[in-house]
Amino acid sequence: MASATVASPMANRNGLASQDVKRKFFDTIGIDTAAATPSKVPAHETVNQTENWVHPRSQSVTTFQEKLKYDPRSDRFLESKTKEEKENRKRRSSKKAKSLTFDETVEVVPIPMRAEYSNRVRSRLWSSASELQENAARNTIEFASEGWDWRNVLEDERMYVCVATKELIHPCHYHAAFQHGFR
């Protein structure tokens, strides 16, 4: 007797539910599931689709148009200082001078105030007082080991890399631990 595999209605419902959860999660973090799945559309057509694509998080942000703010007097002040330089450049090159212009109106994207962020986001954007104190103490030790001279500051290439966290470690911390027998 041949056996047939039959999926129960509950299993099918759970499969759909997990797909819904997955889709909602990707929508929440800003990943478009339709764009993430490969399609069989020719490459030249997919380019046109992505030109009009708008990030989901930016859809809820209210932007507005505003006149560009600048002080024309300061522009004139800078121009008067550089008139001689411009004349010298004009004499040296007979090519047409290139220029740059800006629109008088700009699109403004408001940035939330510090208090408008959730505690989770705030903790990732700004350091607490204790974190600042730890960083300042660590930076002082590292700078002292470099002879208090900014020219002797070690670049990233000369730092050790922690195997577990992949963080860069200043050699002065390793040498201090090694001298005291800590490993």
mmCIF file of C-alpha atoms in Angstrom:
data_model
loop_
_atom_site.group_PDB
_atom_site.id
_atom_site.type_symbol
_atom_site.label_atom_id
_atom_site.label_comp_id
_atom_site.label_asym_id
_atom_site.label_seq_id
_atom_site.Cartn_x
_atom_site.Cartn_y
_atom_site.Cartn_z
ATOM 1 C CA MET A 1 0.000 0.000 0.000
ATOM 2 C CA ALA A 2 1.418 3.369 -1.018
ATOM 3 C CA SER A 3 1.625 6.035 1.637
ATOM 4 C CA ALA A 4 0.711 9.614 0.969
ATOM 5 C CA THR A 5 1.891 12.602 2.900
ATOM 6 C CA VAL A 6 -0.919 14.939 3.816
ATOM 7 C CA ALA A 7 -0.308 18.271 5.501
ATOM 8 C CA SER A 8 -2.732 19.094 8.242
ATOM 9 C CA PRO A 9 -4.652 22.366 8.024
ATOM 10 C CA MET A 10 -2.998 23.502 11.271
ATOM 11 C CA ALA A 11 0.508 23.076 9.810
ATOM 12 C CA ASN A 12 -0.473 25.110 6.771
ATOM 13 C CA ARG A 13 -1.904 27.852 8.983
ATOM 14 C CA ASN A 14 1.276 27.954 11.089
ATOM 15 C CA GLY A 15 3.377 28.201 7.948
ATOM 16 C CA LEU A 16 1.353 31.200 6.772
ATOM 17 C CA ALA A 17 1.490 32.737 10.234
ATOM 18 C CA SER A 18 5.276 32.434 10.335
ATOM 19 C CA GLN A 19 5.486 34.043 6.881
ATOM 20 C CA ASP A 20 3.265 36.895 8.106
ATOM 21 C CA VAL A 21 5.441 37.379 11.181
ATOM 22 C CA LYS A 22 8.555 37.380 9.025
ATOM 23 C CA ARG A 23 7.045 39.859 6.541
ATOM 24 C CA LYS A 24 5.865 42.192 9.342
ATOM 25 C CA PHE A 25 9.300 42.056 10.970
ATOM 26 C CA PHE A 26 11.066 42.950 7.719
ATOM 27 C CA ASP A 27 8.576 45.773 7.111
ATOM 28 C CA THR A 28 9.227 47.101 10.613
ATOM 29 C CA ILE A 29 13.007 47.246 10.182
ATOM 30 C CA GLY A 30 12.704 48.755 6.719
ATOM 31 C CA ILE A 31 13.470 45.817 4.445
ATOM 32 C CA ASP A 32 11.178 45.482 1.477
ATOM 33 C CA THR A 33 10.544 41.751 1.091
ATOM 34 C CA ALA A 34 9.434 42.154 -2.524
ATOM 35 C CA ALA A 35 12.715 43.867 -3.411
ATOM 36 C CA ALA A 36 14.745 41.311 -1.440
ATOM 37 C CA THR A 37 13.386 38.328 -3.362
ATOM 38 C CA PRO A 38 15.082 37.730 -6.696
ATOM 39 C CA SER A 39 12.832 38.291 -9.661
ATOM 40 C CA LYS A 40 13.014 37.142 -13.244
ATOM 41 C CA VAL A 41 12.687 40.673 -14.591
ATOM 42 C CA PRO A 42 15.515 41.771 -16.897
ATOM 43 C CA ALA A 43 18.166 43.956 -15.239
ATOM 44 C CA HIS A 44 17.320 47.032 -17.299
ATOM 45 C CA GLU A 45 13.736 46.932 -15.979
ATOM 46 C CA THR A 46 14.711 46.515 -12.313
ATOM 47 C CA VAL A 47 16.747 49.734 -12.484
ATOM 48 C CA ASN A 48 13.616 51.706 -13.357
ATOM 49 C CA GLN A 49 11.754 50.134 -10.429
ATOM 50 C CA THR A 50 14.395 51.135 -7.887
ATOM 51 C CA GLU A 51 14.559 54.761 -9.038
ATOM 52 C CA ASN A 52 11.095 55.420 -7.589
ATOM 53 C CA TRP A 53 11.664 53.359 -4.452
ATOM 54 C CA VAL A 54 11.102 55.200 -1.159
ATOM 55 C CA HIS A 55 12.426 53.830 2.117
ATOM 56 C CA PRO A 56 9.505 52.809 4.378
ATOM 57 C CA ARG A 57 10.871 54.772 7.352
ATOM 58 C CA SER A 58 10.997 57.983 5.343
ATOM 59 C CA GLN A 59 7.360 57.673 4.290
ATOM 60 C CA SER A 60 6.145 58.797 7.708
ATOM 61 C CA VAL A 61 8.597 61.727 7.986
ATOM 62 C CA THR A 62 7.046 65.082 7.253
ATOM 63 C CA THR A 63 9.312 67.328 5.221
ATOM 64 C CA PHE A 64 8.737 70.907 4.175
ATOM 65 C CA GLN A 65 10.193 73.485 1.797
ATOM 66 C CA GLU A 66 12.054 76.481 3.180
ATOM 67 C CA LYS A 67 14.092 79.362 1.779
ATOM 68 C CA LEU A 68 17.830 78.830 1.959
ATOM 69 C CA LYS A 69 19.326 80.779 4.871
ATOM 70 C CA TYR A 70 22.530 82.653 4.247
ATOM 71 C CA ASP A 71 23.979 86.098 4.781
ATOM 72 C CA PRO A 72 24.797 87.843 1.474
ATOM 73 C CA ARG A 73 27.048 90.306 3.317
ATOM 74 C CA SER A 74 29.380 87.503 4.365
ATOM 75 C CA ASP A 75 29.493 86.304 0.742
ATOM 76 C CA ARG A 76 30.542 89.785 -0.394
ATOM 77 C CA PHE A 77 33.183 89.888 2.341
ATOM 78 C CA LEU A 78 34.664 86.585 1.143
ATOM 79 C CA GLU A 79 34.505 87.685 -2.493
ATOM 80 C CA SER A 80 36.419 90.892 -1.801
ATOM 81 C CA LYS A 81 39.226 88.920 -0.162
ATOM 82 C CA THR A 82 39.590 86.603 -3.107
ATOM 83 C CA LYS A 83 39.242 89.101 -5.983
ATOM 84 C CA GLU A 84 42.986 89.215 -6.529
ATOM 85 C CA GLU A 85 43.191 85.415 -6.497
ATOM 86 C CA LYS A 86 40.368 85.187 -9.043
ATOM 87 C CA GLU A 87 42.047 87.707 -11.328
ATOM 88 C CA ASN A 88 45.308 85.759 -11.134
ATOM 89 C CA ARG A 89 43.482 82.517 -11.963
ATOM 90 C CA LYS A 90 41.718 84.166 -14.917
ATOM 91 C CA ARG A 91 45.053 85.321 -16.335
ATOM 92 C CA ARG A 92 46.513 81.820 -15.989
ATOM 93 C CA SER A 93 43.655 79.957 -17.637
ATOM 94 C CA SER A 94 41.860 80.953 -20.764
ATOM 95 C CA LYS A 95 39.139 78.293 -20.210
ATOM 96 C CA LYS A 96 35.598 79.230 -19.303
ATOM 97 C CA ALA A 97 35.254 79.474 -15.526
ATOM 98 C CA LYS A 98 33.111 76.812 -13.877
ATOM 99 C CA SER A 99 30.492 77.894 -11.406
ATOM 100 C CA LEU A 100 28.280 76.307 -8.811
ATOM 101 C CA THR A 101 24.746 77.401 -7.938
ATOM 102 C CA PHE A 102 22.258 76.326 -5.287
ATOM 103 C CA ASP A 103 18.469 76.281 -5.249
ATOM 104 C CA GLU A 104 17.001 79.078 -3.174
ATOM 105 C CA THR A 105 14.503 76.683 -1.564
ATOM 106 C CA VAL A 106 15.532 73.479 0.148
ATOM 107 C CA GLU A 107 13.708 70.431 1.496
ATOM 108 C CA VAL A 108 13.989 70.318 5.285
ATOM 109 C CA VAL A 109 13.893 67.037 7.213
ATOM 110 C CA PRO A 110 13.279 67.782 10.892
ATOM 111 C CA ILE A 111 15.542 66.010 13.385
ATOM 112 C CA PRO A 112 13.874 64.886 16.633
ATOM 113 C CA MET A 113 14.915 66.481 19.902
ATOM 114 C CA ARG A 114 16.850 64.345 22.390
ATOM 115 C CA ALA A 115 13.796 63.849 24.622
ATOM 116 C CA GLU A 116 11.687 62.567 21.709
ATOM 117 C CA TYR A 117 13.772 59.391 21.307
ATOM 118 C CA SER A 118 12.925 56.199 23.209
ATOM 119 C CA ASN A 119 15.282 55.123 25.994
ATOM 120 C CA ARG A 120 16.572 52.274 23.803
ATOM 121 C CA VAL A 121 17.513 54.578 20.919
ATOM 122 C CA ARG A 122 18.825 57.263 23.268
ATOM 123 C CA SER A 123 21.179 54.779 24.951
ATOM 124 C CA ARG A 124 22.635 53.850 21.555
ATOM 125 C CA LEU A 125 23.087 57.431 20.329
ATOM 126 C CA TRP A 126 24.531 59.056 23.451
ATOM 127 C CA SER A 127 26.923 57.872 26.143
ATOM 128 C CA SER A 128 25.983 57.943 29.806
ATOM 129 C CA ALA A 129 28.080 59.843 32.345
ATOM 130 C CA SER A 130 29.776 56.632 33.505
ATOM 131 C CA GLU A 131 30.620 55.652 29.904
ATOM 132 C CA LEU A 132 32.105 59.103 29.285
ATOM 133 C CA GLN A 133 34.205 58.802 32.443
ATOM 134 C CA GLU A 134 35.459 55.326 31.437
ATOM 135 C CA ASN A 135 36.330 56.540 27.933
ATOM 136 C CA ALA A 136 38.156 59.600 29.269
ATOM 137 C CA ALA A 137 40.185 57.472 31.709
ATOM 138 C CA ARG A 138 41.061 54.945 28.979
ATOM 139 C CA ASN A 139 42.007 57.728 26.537
ATOM 140 C CA THR A 140 44.211 59.359 29.183
ATOM 141 C CA ILE A 141 46.110 56.099 29.774
ATOM 142 C CA GLU A 142 46.539 55.523 26.042
ATOM 143 C CA PHE A 143 47.667 59.100 25.364
ATOM 144 C CA ALA A 144 50.120 58.955 28.283
ATOM 145 C CA SER A 145 51.640 55.752 26.872
ATOM 146 C CA GLU A 146 52.189 57.626 23.594
ATOM 147 C CA GLY A 147 54.223 60.313 25.365
ATOM 148 C CA TRP A 148 51.443 62.947 25.444
ATOM 149 C CA ASP A 149 52.291 63.782 21.817
ATOM 150 C CA TRP A 150 49.552 63.698 19.181
ATOM 151 C CA ARG A 151 52.163 62.902 16.518
ATOM 152 C CA ASN A 152 52.866 59.554 18.225
ATOM 153 C CA VAL A 153 49.244 58.396 18.327
ATOM 154 C CA LEU A 154 48.900 54.807 17.143
ATOM 155 C CA GLU A 155 46.820 54.116 14.059
ATOM 156 C CA ASP A 156 44.270 51.285 13.914
ATOM 157 C CA GLU A 157 46.697 49.050 12.012
ATOM 158 C CA ARG A 158 49.021 48.929 15.036
ATOM 159 C CA MET A 159 46.288 47.959 17.521
ATOM 160 C CA TYR A 160 45.576 44.425 18.736
ATOM 161 C CA VAL A 161 42.244 42.856 17.810
ATOM 162 C CA CYS A 162 40.202 40.997 20.445
ATOM 163 C CA VAL A 163 39.387 37.521 19.135
ATOM 164 C CA ALA A 164 36.001 37.375 20.871
ATOM 165 C CA THR A 165 34.617 40.879 20.223
ATOM 166 C CA LYS A 166 36.758 42.064 17.270
ATOM 167 C CA GLU A 167 37.372 45.312 19.161
ATOM 168 C CA LEU A 168 40.646 47.178 18.764
ATOM 169 C CA ILE A 169 42.858 47.133 21.870
ATOM 170 C CA HIS A 170 45.630 49.638 22.464
ATOM 171 C CA PRO A 171 48.941 47.835 23.083
ATOM 172 C CA CYS A 172 49.465 49.665 26.383
ATOM 173 C CA HIS A 173 46.593 47.668 27.940
ATOM 174 C CA TYR A 174 48.026 44.376 26.755
ATOM 175 C CA HIS A 175 51.544 45.185 27.944
ATOM 176 C CA ALA A 176 50.291 46.320 31.359
ATOM 177 C CA ALA A 177 48.271 43.117 31.804
ATOM 178 C CA PHE A 178 51.187 40.948 30.595
ATOM 179 C CA GLN A 179 53.670 42.594 33.016
ATOM 180 C CA HIS A 180 51.375 41.925 35.978
ATOM 181 C CA GLY A 181 50.790 38.300 34.975
ATOM 182 C CA PHE A 182 47.125 38.654 33.886
ATOM 183 C CA ARG A 183 46.060 36.725 30.828
#
